[in-house]
C-alpha cells in the first residue's frame, strides 16, 4: 500500500484553494464529472445532490457530514476523522462554497465522542488560519463555519432524514421522502448530507481533478474507496482500493483466501459465497459503504444472521409497521431455525415477510433486511460453512 | 437569465389549480397537481386502506397499509404521503406486490393486537377490524404476542389499553398538533416501541386536559372513555332513586350516527323517547342552563366592562374568556395559570344544572336531594373530570353524579334494544325543558359568543342584534380563530358609558388555536378585545371527544348545520327571553344574575396547576 492517495499526505487548505479558484457552479460540475457517488453505501451521485441543493430555493442552506458510522463492521470514517480531519473538513467547506451554504455540521456518533476535543481543535486552527469562518481565504463573498453535533447512539440516525430529526432535537426517526433533504432538510432548508469519506474524496477530487478520479474504478463506480475489513483474515484493517475490484482480489489483498463467505455492506448488506467471489464490489454489482466481514468455514452462519437481526430489531426506530414488527418476526424465525427443523412453508413465509419489508418499510433500515436475510439463509442452506 | 428563485416561482404559479393526467389501475384520471395519491383515489372512489391517515392530521406514513405501486419505482410508496406533480404517473393500488405487502403488514399488526373484538368498545367502528375483514385474514402465520401492558384506568376520563394499539400515532399528532397539549409520545424502539405518556406515567398523573380527542382519532379500541354506564344502569334499576338526565346540545346532532343515520340528522325528540324508555325519570335540556349561563356570563361581562371603563378598576380582567369547556379550563390551569382571572367565573352549563337540580329542583318538587341521581349526556369526556372536581358540590351533594358520552348512551340504547331511528318524538320535561336556540347553539364553535351577543346587545341597546334573522354569521364556521366586532350605538341609559363603543371579540376552537390566542393575549396584541370564546375541541362541542366516530370537518359541518337549523325553527331564540330562566331568578336566585345566591351556586374558582399534576 505504498501509493495511497485518500490516506496519503495532505496539505490542509489545498482543496479549498482549488475550489475557490473556480466559480461555484464549476465546483459542482467538477464533482459531477468526477463520477463520485456517495460513500455511505447508497451511492447517490454527489455532484447531482449538490446541484439539486444549489438550485433549491432559499438563501439559507446547510452542509452536514454524516459521521454516524454505525453499520456493523465499518470503521473507515473513524480513521479519516482521527488522522485526516482537514481532508474531511475541507470537503465540507468546498460543499458549502458550491451550494451556497454558510453553515456545516458534523453529526458525530456518540461512540466517537472521544474525538470531539481533537476535532474542535482542528476547527479552531482552521478559523485562526482563515480557512473557516468569515471571508474564507479573504473571499468577502464566502463565510462558512462548521459545528459538531453529537449523536446519542442510534443506528437509524445514520439515515439522513433521521439524522436531521435528531439534530433538530427530536426522536431520531426517518422522515417522509420526498421532499428530500436537498430541498427541505435541516430546519426545512436545502441540505446536503454526505458521508465522511465522500467529503474526503471531494477534497482529493479538488486536489487531483475530476479526470484523475474518473480514470479509476469502473464506468458506473468511479474512483477509490476505503474498505473496513474484519473477520477471518490475516490482516484486518482499513484498505484503500479502487472501486470495482472482485471479492477474490480483495481477499487476496487482505489475506482472506480461506473465506467461506463474505458479508459485503455490513449487517444490511449481502453475503456472497465462494462461487460468487468473482463478483465485483461496485454499485452496479455488490454495493457497500465499506464494511467487509469475512467468515471462515467454521462459522455458524445462522448465528451470524441471528446476531444481525437482533441488531435490527434493537435499532429499528419502531415508527413503521414492517420494520417494527417484521424485524422481530424474522428474528423469531431464525431462532426457530437454529433450534430445530422448520417446515419449508415457514421458510417461504419468512422470505415473503422479508421481501414485503423491502418494498414497504419507510426507510433503508427495514428495506434492507431482506438482503442479509435472503443471502445468509441461502449460504446456510448451501452448506458453505458450519 | 432567470434566477432559480424566479424559475421556481413561475413553476409554482403554473402548478396552482392545474390538472395532471394519471393512470390508476389502468384507467386514466385527471388529478389536482400536488394532491396525494390517497386524495386522488378517494375523490375517484378507488378504495385504499388506511390506518395512520386521518383527514384532520398531517400524513405520517408510518402504518404503510396504503402502500401502492408506482411504475418506475422499485419500492412501493405510501398513497397518503406521495404527491402527484408530474403528469403520466402510473399507479396500481392492488398489484400482487401491493397485496403481498399489505397482507404482511396486516398479519404483523393483528398478531400483536391483543384483545377480542367482541369485548371491544370499538367493535363495529374499528378500522383495523374493517381492513382485516376486507383482506379476509383467517389465520396468522405468527404466534400471537403476549399482552405487554396493564390497561391504564387511572385517568378520570380516558381509559387506555395499549395492547390494542397499532402505533398509528394519530393520538400523538392529535394531542400535539390539534390540541398543543403533548401528553403523549413514543417510548422505546423497535418491537418494544409503544405510545405512552410523559415519563411513561399513568394517565392520571400527567398533564392531560381529558378532552378525548385522542379517542375520536384512534382507529382501534386502544382508547375509550371511562365507562359510567354500569353506575347509570344501577341507578335506573333502583326504585328509590329519582334519576334525571340533562342533555347537552351537541349529542342530539350526532347520536344518529351511532344508528347509521347520516351525519347532521337531528334526533332530539327520538332521543328523548329513548331515554324515557330506558327509565330516566326526567329528561331535561342542558340548554336551559346554557341560557342561564348567558344571563350570568353576560352580566359578568357587563360588570367587567363597567369596572374597567367607568370605575377604572383593573382588578377585573378584560377580555373575559368563556369557561364552559372543561378541557379548555384544565388547559388554562396547566399552561396559563397566571392568567386565570381572564376566565369567567361561571360554572359550565352542566355544573349549573347539577347545582340547581339538588337545590331548586329538589325544593320545588319536594324530593329529597339524597335520592336524586343527576346524569348528564355530554359530547365530552372532560365533563367526567369536571363533575368529579372537588369544588363541584355546592348543592351540598355531588352536583353531577355521572356523565355519559354520546357513545355511551348510544350503547345503552342498543343494549336495551330500543330502535332509536323509528321512535316517536317526545319533548323535554318541565321545568328545565324549555330552552332557547341561543342555548342550543352552544354546541357549535362560536355559539356561546353568538348567544351572548343576542342577549348583551339587546340589554345594552334595547334592540335586537343587527343580523339577518338573528344569525350572527361572523361567529359561525370552522375557521380556527375568528375575530369580529359589533358597534354599540343608541344604548339605553343604564349602559350609557358604552355608547359608541365597539364590542370586540374572538372565537377559537381546538386548543392549538386557543394557545395562539393566549400567546397573542400575553404579548399584549389582544388588549382591545372584550370577550373571547374558547372551546377545547375542534368545531366546538359537536366535535367533542365523546362524540361518535369517525369525525372530520365534513361531519362537523353537518352536525353544525343540524344545530343551526334547529335553532332557527325554535320559537325562542334569545336566552333572556326564556320564561323559565326568569322564573328561576324570581323564585330562587332572587338577587339576580351575579348576585349572592347565584355566586354560591353558579360560579366557581380555578386552580393554578401549572406543571403540577394534581
Coordinates of C-alpha atoms in Angstrom, one line a residue, chain B residues 54-614:
Chain B
X54 CA -56.8 10.9 9.2
X55 CA -58.5 13.9 7.5
X56 CA -57.7 16.1 10.4
X57 CA -54.0 15.3 10.6
X58 CA -50.8 15.7 8.6
X59 CA -49.6 12.5 7.0
X60 CA -47.1 10.4 8.9
X61 CA -46.7 7.5 6.5
X62 CA -46.0 5.0 9.4
X63 CA -48.5 2.2 9.1
X64 CA -47.7 1.6 5.4
X65 CA -51.0 -0.1 4.8
X66 CA -51.8 2.3 2.0
X67 CA -48.8 1.3 0.0
X68 CA -49.3 1.4 -3.7
X69 CA -47.1 0.6 -6.7
X70 CA -45.8 3.3 -8.9
X71 CA -44.3 2.4 -12.3
X72 CA -40.6 3.0 -12.3
X73 CA -40.3 2.8 -8.5
X74 CA -38.7 -0.3 -7.1
X75 CA -40.2 0.2 -3.6
X76 CA -43.9 0.8 -3.0
X77 CA -44.9 4.3 -2.0
X78 CA -47.5 5.3 0.6
X79 CA -50.5 6.8 -1.0
X80 CA -51.1 9.1 2.0
X81 CA -47.7 10.8 1.5
X82 CA -46.9 10.6 -2.2
X83 CA -48.0 13.7 -4.1
X84 CA -48.6 13.8 -7.8
X85 CA -46.7 16.6 -9.6
X86 CA -45.6 15.3 -12.9
X87 CA -48.1 14.1 -15.4
X88 CA -48.2 10.5 -16.6
X89 CA -47.7 8.8 -13.2
X90 CA -48.9 5.2 -13.5
X91 CA -50.2 3.8 -10.2
X92 CA -51.5 0.4 -9.2
X93 CA -53.4 0.1 -6.0
X94 CA -53.9 -3.7 -6.0
X95 CA -50.9 -5.3 -7.8
X96 CA -49.6 -8.6 -6.5
X97 CA -46.8 -6.8 -4.7
X98 CA -49.2 -4.3 -3.1
X99 CA -51.5 -7.1 -1.8
X100 CA -48.5 -9.1 -0.6
X101 CA -47.1 -6.1 1.3
X102 CA -50.5 -5.1 2.8
X103 CA -51.2 -8.6 3.9
X104 CA -47.8 -8.9 5.5
X105 CA -48.4 -5.6 7.4
X106 CA -51.9 -6.7 8.5
X107 CA -50.6 -10.0 9.7
X108 CA -47.9 -8.3 11.7
X109 CA -50.4 -5.9 13.2
X110 CA -53.0 -8.5 14.0
X111 CA -50.5 -10.8 15.7
X112 CA -49.7 -8.2 18.3
X113 CA -53.1 -6.6 18.6
X114 CA -54.3 -8.3 21.8
X115 CA -58.0 -8.2 22.6
X116 CA -61.1 -9.8 21.3
X117 CA -63.4 -7.9 19.0
X118 CA -66.5 -9.0 20.9
X119 CA -65.3 -7.3 24.1
X120 CA -64.1 -4.2 22.5
X121 CA -65.7 -0.8 22.6
X122 CA -64.5 -0.1 19.0
X123 CA -66.1 -3.2 17.5
X124 CA -68.0 -2.0 14.5
X125 CA -66.1 1.2 14.2
X126 CA -62.6 -0.3 14.4
X127 CA -60.6 0.5 11.2
X128 CA -58.3 -2.4 11.8
X129 CA -61.2 -4.8 12.0
X130 CA -62.6 -3.5 8.8
X131 CA -59.4 -3.9 6.8
X132 CA -58.8 -7.4 8.2
X133 CA -62.3 -8.2 7.1
X134 CA -61.6 -6.8 3.6
X135 CA -58.5 -8.8 3.3
X136 CA -60.2 -12.0 4.6
X137 CA -57.4 -12.7 7.1
X138 CA -58.4 -16.0 8.6
X139 CA -55.2 -17.2 10.3
X140 CA -51.9 -15.6 11.3
X141 CA -48.5 -17.0 10.4
X142 CA -47.2 -16.0 13.8
X143 CA -47.8 -16.8 17.4
X144 CA -49.8 -14.0 19.0
X145 CA -47.8 -11.7 21.1
X146 CA -48.5 -11.8 24.8
X147 CA -50.1 -8.6 26.1
X148 CA -47.4 -6.2 27.2
X149 CA -49.3 -3.6 29.1
X150 CA -51.6 -3.2 32.1
X151 CA -54.6 -1.2 30.9
X152 CA -54.4 2.3 32.4
X153 CA -57.6 3.2 34.3
X154 CA -56.0 6.0 36.3
X155 CA -57.4 8.8 34.1
X156 CA -60.6 10.5 35.2
X157 CA -62.0 10.5 31.6
X158 CA -59.8 8.4 29.3
X159 CA -59.1 4.7 29.5
X160 CA -56.1 3.3 27.7
X161 CA -55.4 -0.3 26.7
X162 CA -52.2 -0.2 24.8
X163 CA -52.4 -3.9 24.0
X164 CA -54.8 -2.9 21.3
X165 CA -52.6 -0.1 20.0
X166 CA -51.3 -0.3 16.4
X167 CA -49.0 2.7 16.8
X168 CA -50.5 4.7 14.0
X169 CA -49.7 7.7 16.2
X170 CA -52.9 9.5 15.4
X171 CA -53.4 10.2 19.1
X172 CA -49.9 11.8 19.3
X173 CA -50.5 14.0 16.3
X174 CA -53.9 15.0 17.6
X175 CA -52.6 15.8 21.1
X176 CA -49.6 17.7 19.6
X177 CA -51.0 19.4 16.5
X178 CA -54.7 19.9 17.2
X179 CA -54.5 20.4 21.0
X180 CA -51.0 21.6 21.7
X181 CA -51.0 19.6 24.9
X182 CA -48.3 17.0 24.1
X183 CA -49.5 14.5 26.7
X184 CA -48.5 11.5 24.5
X185 CA -45.3 10.3 22.9
X186 CA -43.4 7.3 21.6
X187 CA -41.3 5.4 24.1
X188 CA -38.6 2.8 23.4
X189 CA -37.7 1.5 20.0
X190 CA -38.2 -1.4 17.6
X191 CA -40.7 -4.1 18.8
X192 CA -40.6 -2.5 22.3
X193 CA -41.8 0.8 21.0
X194 CA -45.1 2.0 22.4
X195 CA -47.2 5.1 22.9
X196 CA -47.2 6.4 26.3
X197 CA -47.5 9.5 28.5
X198 CA -44.7 11.7 29.8
X199 CA -42.1 9.5 31.5
X200 CA -44.3 6.5 31.0
X201 CA -46.5 7.6 33.9
X202 CA -50.2 6.7 34.4
X203 CA -52.5 9.0 32.6
X204 CA -54.0 10.2 35.8
X205 CA -50.6 11.5 36.8
X206 CA -49.7 13.6 33.7
X207 CA -50.7 16.9 32.2
X208 CA -53.8 16.0 30.2
X209 CA -56.9 18.0 29.6
X210 CA -59.2 15.0 29.3
X211 CA -60.5 16.3 26.0
X212 CA -60.7 12.9 24.5
X213 CA -59.7 14.0 21.0
X214 CA -57.2 11.1 21.1
X215 CA -60.2 8.8 21.5
X216 CA -62.0 10.1 18.5
X217 CA -58.9 9.9 16.4
X218 CA -58.0 6.3 17.4
X219 CA -58.6 3.7 14.7
X220 CA -59.0 0.9 17.3
X221 CA -60.3 0.4 20.8
X222 CA -57.0 1.3 22.4
X223 CA -58.5 4.5 23.7
X224 CA -62.0 4.9 25.1
X225 CA -63.8 6.9 27.7
X226 CA -64.0 5.8 31.4
X227 CA -67.3 3.9 31.4
X228 CA -70.1 5.3 33.6
X229 CA -72.8 3.1 32.1
X230 CA -72.7 0.5 34.9
X231 CA -73.4 3.1 37.6
X232 CA -76.2 4.7 35.5
X233 CA -77.8 1.3 34.9
X234 CA -77.7 0.6 38.6
X235 CA -79.3 4.0 39.4
X236 CA -82.0 3.4 36.8
X237 CA -82.7 0.0 38.3
X238 CA -83.1 1.4 41.9
X239 CA -86.7 2.3 42.5
X240 CA -85.7 4.6 45.4
X241 CA -83.7 6.9 43.1
X242 CA -85.1 9.8 41.1
X243 CA -82.8 9.7 38.1
X244 CA -82.7 12.8 35.9
X245 CA -80.7 13.3 32.8
X246 CA -79.7 16.6 31.3
X247 CA -78.7 16.5 27.7
X248 CA -76.2 18.9 26.1
X249 CA -76.9 20.3 22.7
X250 CA -74.2 18.5 20.7
X251 CA -75.2 14.8 21.3
X252 CA -78.6 15.2 19.7
X253 CA -76.9 16.4 16.5
X254 CA -74.6 13.3 16.4
X255 CA -76.3 10.5 18.2
X256 CA -78.0 9.4 14.9
X257 CA -74.6 8.5 13.5
X258 CA -74.4 5.6 16.1
X259 CA -77.6 4.3 14.5
X260 CA -76.5 4.6 10.8
X261 CA -78.3 7.8 10.3
X262 CA -76.4 10.3 8.1
X263 CA -74.3 12.9 9.9
X264 CA -76.4 16.1 10.5
X265 CA -79.6 14.2 11.4
X266 CA -81.1 15.8 14.5
X267 CA -82.6 13.2 16.7
X268 CA -83.6 15.4 19.7
X269 CA -87.2 14.1 20.1
X270 CA -86.4 10.5 19.3
X271 CA -83.5 10.6 21.8
X272 CA -85.9 11.9 24.5
X273 CA -88.2 9.0 23.9
X274 CA -85.3 6.5 24.0
X275 CA -84.1 8.0 27.4
X276 CA -87.6 7.7 28.7
X277 CA -87.8 4.1 27.6
X278 CA -84.5 3.5 29.4
X279 CA -86.2 4.6 32.6
X280 CA -84.9 8.1 33.3
X281 CA -87.4 9.8 35.5
X282 CA -87.0 13.3 33.9
X283 CA -85.4 14.4 30.7
X284 CA -84.1 17.9 30.9
X285 CA -82.3 20.1 28.5
X286 CA -78.8 21.5 29.4
X287 CA -79.7 24.3 27.0
X288 CA -81.7 25.7 29.9
X289 CA -78.6 26.3 31.9
X290 CA -76.9 27.5 28.8
X291 CA -79.5 30.2 28.8
X292 CA -78.8 30.7 32.5
X293 CA -75.0 30.9 31.7
X294 CA -75.7 33.6 29.2
X295 CA -77.5 35.6 31.8
X296 CA -74.7 35.1 34.3
X297 CA -71.8 35.4 32.0
X298 CA -73.3 38.3 30.0
X299 CA -73.9 40.2 33.2
X300 CA -70.4 39.4 34.4
X301 CA -69.0 40.8 31.1
X302 CA -71.1 44.0 31.5
X303 CA -69.8 44.3 35.1
X304 CA -66.3 43.9 34.0
X305 CA -66.8 46.5 31.3
X306 CA -68.2 48.9 33.8
X307 CA -65.4 48.3 36.2
X308 CA -62.8 48.9 33.5
X309 CA -64.5 51.8 31.7
X310 CA -66.3 53.6 34.5
X311 CA -64.6 52.8 37.7
X312 CA -61.1 52.4 36.3
X313 CA -60.9 49.2 38.3
X314 CA -58.2 47.0 36.7
X315 CA -58.7 44.1 39.1
X316 CA -61.4 42.7 36.9
X317 CA -59.6 41.5 33.8
X318 CA -60.6 42.0 30.2
X319 CA -61.0 40.3 27.9
X320 CA -63.3 37.9 29.6
X321 CA -62.9 34.3 28.4
X322 CA -65.6 31.7 28.4
X323 CA -65.5 28.9 30.9
X324 CA -67.9 26.3 29.6
X325 CA -65.4 23.8 28.2
X326 CA -63.7 21.8 30.9
X327 CA -60.9 20.7 28.6
X328 CA -60.1 24.3 28.0
X329 CA -60.3 25.1 31.7
X330 CA -57.8 22.4 32.6
X331 CA -55.6 23.6 29.7
X332 CA -55.6 27.1 31.2
X333 CA -54.9 25.8 34.7
X334 CA -51.9 23.9 33.4
X335 CA -50.5 26.3 30.7
X336 CA -51.6 29.8 31.7
X337 CA -52.0 29.6 35.5
X338 CA -51.1 33.2 35.8
X339 CA -54.0 34.3 33.5
X340 CA -56.9 32.5 35.2
X341 CA -58.5 35.8 36.1
X342 CA -59.5 36.3 32.5
X343 CA -61.8 33.3 32.8
X344 CA -65.4 33.9 33.5
X345 CA -66.2 32.6 37.0
X346 CA -69.4 31.0 35.6
X347 CA -69.7 27.3 36.0
X348 CA -70.3 25.3 32.9
X349 CA -74.0 24.7 32.0
X350 CA -73.5 21.1 33.1
X351 CA -72.4 22.1 36.6
X352 CA -75.0 24.9 36.9
X353 CA -77.6 22.3 36.1
X354 CA -76.2 19.9 38.7
X355 CA -76.2 22.6 41.3
X356 CA -79.8 23.6 40.6
X357 CA -81.0 20.0 40.5
X358 CA -80.3 19.1 44.1
X359 CA -81.4 22.5 45.4
X360 CA -84.0 24.4 43.5
X361 CA -85.5 21.4 41.7
X362 CA -85.5 19.3 44.8
X363 CA -87.2 22.0 46.8
X364 CA -89.8 22.7 44.0
X365 CA -90.6 19.1 43.6
X366 CA -90.4 18.1 47.2
X367 CA -87.8 15.4 46.5
X368 CA -85.0 14.5 49.0
X369 CA -81.8 15.6 47.2
X370 CA -80.2 12.5 48.6
X371 CA -82.4 10.4 46.4
X372 CA -81.7 12.4 43.2
X373 CA -79.2 11.0 40.8
X374 CA -78.1 13.5 38.2
X375 CA -76.8 12.1 35.0
X376 CA -75.7 14.2 32.1
X377 CA -75.4 13.3 28.4
X378 CA -72.4 15.1 27.0
X379 CA -70.4 15.2 23.8
X380 CA -67.4 15.4 26.1
X381 CA -65.0 13.2 28.1
X382 CA -63.6 16.2 30.1
X383 CA -67.1 16.6 31.6
X384 CA -66.4 13.4 33.6
X385 CA -63.4 15.1 35.1
X386 CA -65.3 18.3 35.6
X387 CA -68.1 16.5 37.5
X388 CA -65.5 15.0 39.8
X389 CA -63.8 18.3 40.7
X390 CA -63.8 18.6 44.5
X391 CA -65.4 22.0 44.4
X392 CA -68.4 20.9 42.4
X393 CA -70.5 20.2 45.5
X394 CA -72.2 23.5 46.1
X395 CA -75.6 21.8 46.4
X396 CA -74.3 20.0 49.5
X397 CA -74.0 16.9 47.4
X398 CA -72.1 15.9 44.3
X399 CA -73.8 18.2 41.8
X400 CA -73.5 15.9 38.8
X401 CA -73.3 12.2 39.6
X402 CA -72.5 10.6 36.3
X403 CA -71.6 11.7 32.8
X404 CA -72.4 9.7 29.8
X405 CA -70.8 10.4 26.4
X406 CA -72.9 10.3 23.3
X407 CA -71.3 7.0 22.5
X408 CA -72.1 5.5 26.0
X409 CA -75.8 6.5 25.8
X410 CA -76.0 5.0 22.3
X411 CA -74.5 1.8 23.8
X412 CA -77.2 1.7 26.5
X413 CA -80.0 2.3 23.9
X414 CA -78.6 -0.5 21.8
X415 CA -78.3 -2.8 24.8
X416 CA -81.9 -2.1 25.6
X417 CA -82.9 -2.9 22.1
X418 CA -84.6 0.5 21.6
X419 CA -85.0 1.3 17.9
X420 CA -84.0 5.0 18.1
X421 CA -84.3 5.8 14.4
X422 CA -88.0 4.9 14.3
X423 CA -89.1 6.2 17.7
X424 CA -91.7 8.8 18.1
X425 CA -90.5 12.2 19.1
X426 CA -91.2 13.5 22.5
X427 CA -90.4 16.7 24.3
X428 CA -88.3 17.5 27.3
X429 CA -89.8 17.6 30.8
X430 CA -90.7 20.7 32.7
X431 CA -89.4 22.9 34.3
X432 CA -86.0 22.5 32.6
X433 CA -87.3 21.6 29.2
X434 CA -87.8 24.9 27.6
X435 CA -84.7 26.5 26.3
X436 CA -83.8 29.0 23.6
X437 CA -82.0 28.4 20.4
X438 CA -79.3 30.5 21.9
X439 CA -78.7 27.8 24.4
X440 CA -78.7 25.2 21.7
X441 CA -76.0 26.8 19.5
X442 CA -73.6 26.4 22.5
X443 CA -72.9 23.1 20.8
X444 CA -71.0 24.7 17.9
X445 CA -67.9 26.8 18.0
X446 CA -68.9 30.5 18.1
X447 CA -72.3 29.5 19.6
X448 CA -71.6 30.9 23.1
X449 CA -70.5 34.2 21.6
X450 CA -73.5 34.4 19.3
X451 CA -75.8 33.6 22.2
X452 CA -74.1 36.2 24.4
X453 CA -74.3 38.8 21.7
X454 CA -78.0 38.2 21.1
X455 CA -78.6 39.0 24.8
X456 CA -76.0 41.5 25.6
X457 CA -76.6 43.7 22.6
X458 CA -80.3 43.8 23.3
X459 CA -79.8 44.5 27.0
X460 CA -77.5 47.4 26.2
X461 CA -79.3 48.9 23.2
X462 CA -82.8 47.7 23.7
X463 CA -82.8 46.4 20.1
X464 CA -82.1 43.0 18.5
X465 CA -78.7 42.3 17.2
X466 CA -78.4 43.8 13.7
X467 CA -78.0 40.5 11.9
X468 CA -80.4 38.9 9.5
X469 CA -82.8 36.6 11.4
X470 CA -80.5 36.8 14.5
X471 CA -78.0 34.7 12.7
X472 CA -74.6 36.2 13.6
X473 CA -72.7 34.8 10.7
X474 CA -69.2 36.1 11.8
X475 CA -69.5 33.8 14.8
X476 CA -70.0 30.7 12.6
X477 CA -67.9 28.3 10.6
X478 CA -64.8 26.2 11.2
X479 CA -62.1 28.8 10.8
X480 CA -59.6 28.2 13.7
X481 CA -59.6 31.7 15.1
X482 CA -62.3 34.2 14.2
X483 CA -62.4 37.9 15.2
X484 CA -65.1 40.4 14.8
X485 CA -66.8 43.3 16.5
X486 CA -70.2 44.9 17.0
X487 CA -70.7 48.6 17.4
X488 CA -72.9 49.7 20.3
X489 CA -75.0 52.7 19.4
X490 CA -78.1 54.2 20.8
X491 CA -77.6 52.4 24.1
X492 CA -80.1 52.6 26.9
X493 CA -79.5 54.9 29.8
X494 CA -78.3 52.3 32.2
X495 CA -75.4 51.4 29.9
X496 CA -74.7 54.9 28.6
X497 CA -71.0 54.5 29.2
X498 CA -71.0 52.0 26.4
X499 CA -72.3 54.5 23.8
X500 CA -70.3 54.3 20.6
X501 CA -68.1 51.5 21.9
X502 CA -67.1 48.7 19.7
X503 CA -67.5 45.3 21.3
X504 CA -64.6 43.3 20.1
X505 CA -64.5 39.6 20.4
X506 CA -62.6 36.5 19.3
X507 CA -63.5 32.8 18.9
X508 CA -61.2 29.9 18.9
X509 CA -61.7 26.1 18.9
X510 CA -59.1 23.4 19.3
X511 CA -56.5 24.0 22.0
X512 CA -53.7 24.8 19.5
X513 CA -55.8 27.7 18.3
X514 CA -56.5 28.6 21.9
X515 CA -52.8 28.6 22.5
X516 CA -52.3 31.0 19.7
X517 CA -54.9 33.3 21.1
X518 CA -53.4 33.1 24.6
X519 CA -49.9 33.9 23.3
X520 CA -51.3 36.9 21.5
X521 CA -53.1 38.0 24.6
X522 CA -49.9 37.6 26.7
X523 CA -48.0 39.6 24.2
X524 CA -50.5 42.4 24.5
X525 CA -51.8 42.0 21.0
X526 CA -55.4 41.5 22.1
X527 CA -55.7 44.2 24.8
X528 CA -58.6 45.8 22.9
X529 CA -60.7 42.7 23.0
X530 CA -63.6 42.4 25.4
X531 CA -64.7 38.8 25.1
X532 CA -63.2 35.5 23.9
X533 CA -64.9 32.2 23.4
X534 CA -62.7 29.2 23.5
X535 CA -63.8 25.6 23.1
X536 CA -61.2 22.8 23.6
X537 CA -62.4 20.6 20.7
X538 CA -62.3 21.3 17.0
X539 CA -65.7 22.5 15.9
X540 CA -66.7 23.1 19.5
X541 CA -68.7 20.6 21.5
X542 CA -70.2 19.0 18.3
X543 CA -66.6 17.7 17.6
X544 CA -66.2 16.7 21.2
X545 CA -64.2 13.7 22.5
X546 CA -67.3 11.9 23.5
X547 CA -69.0 12.1 20.1
X548 CA -69.4 9.3 17.6
X549 CA -66.6 8.2 15.2
X550 CA -65.4 8.8 12.6
X551 CA -65.1 12.6 12.6
X552 CA -63.8 15.1 10.2
X553 CA -64.6 18.6 9.1
X554 CA -67.3 17.4 6.7
X555 CA -69.1 15.6 9.6
X556 CA -68.5 18.6 11.9
X557 CA -70.2 20.9 9.4
X558 CA -73.1 18.5 9.0
X559 CA -73.6 18.5 12.8
X560 CA -73.3 22.3 12.9
X561 CA -76.0 22.6 10.2
X562 CA -78.3 20.4 12.3
X563 CA -77.8 22.6 15.3
X564 CA -78.2 25.9 13.5
X565 CA -81.3 24.8 11.6
X566 CA -82.9 23.6 14.9
X567 CA -82.1 27.0 16.4
X568 CA -83.9 28.7 13.5
X569 CA -87.0 26.6 14.0
X570 CA -87.3 27.3 17.7
X571 CA -89.9 29.9 18.9
X572 CA -87.4 31.2 21.4
X573 CA -84.0 32.4 20.1
X574 CA -82.7 34.5 22.9
X575 CA -81.6 33.4 26.4
X576 CA -83.0 36.4 28.2
X577 CA -86.5 35.6 26.8
X578 CA -86.5 32.2 28.4
X579 CA -89.5 32.4 30.8
X580 CA -88.3 29.6 33.0
X581 CA -84.9 31.4 33.4
X582 CA -86.8 34.5 34.5
X583 CA -88.9 32.3 36.9
X584 CA -85.7 30.9 38.5
X585 CA -84.4 34.4 39.2
X586 CA -87.8 35.4 40.5
X587 CA -88.3 32.5 42.8
X588 CA -84.9 31.2 43.7
X589 CA -81.9 33.2 42.7
X590 CA -83.7 36.3 43.9
X591 CA -80.8 38.7 43.9
X592 CA -80.4 38.3 40.2
X593 CA -77.6 37.4 37.8
X594 CA -74.2 37.6 39.5
X595 CA -76.0 38.1 42.8
X596 CA -75.0 36.3 46.1
X597 CA -77.2 33.3 45.5
X598 CA -76.0 32.7 42.0
X599 CA -72.5 33.2 43.2
X600 CA -72.8 30.5 45.7
X601 CA -74.4 28.0 43.3
X602 CA -73.5 29.0 39.7
X603 CA -70.0 30.4 39.9
X604 CA -66.7 28.8 40.7
X605 CA -62.9 29.3 41.0
X606 CA -59.9 27.8 39.3
X607 CA -56.8 26.0 40.4
X608 CA -53.4 27.3 39.1
X609 CA -51.9 23.9 38.4
X610 CA -49.0 24.8 36.2
X611 CA -46.9 21.7 35.7
X612 CA -48.3 20.3 38.9
X613 CA -50.2 17.2 38.1
X614 CA -52.9 17.3 40.7

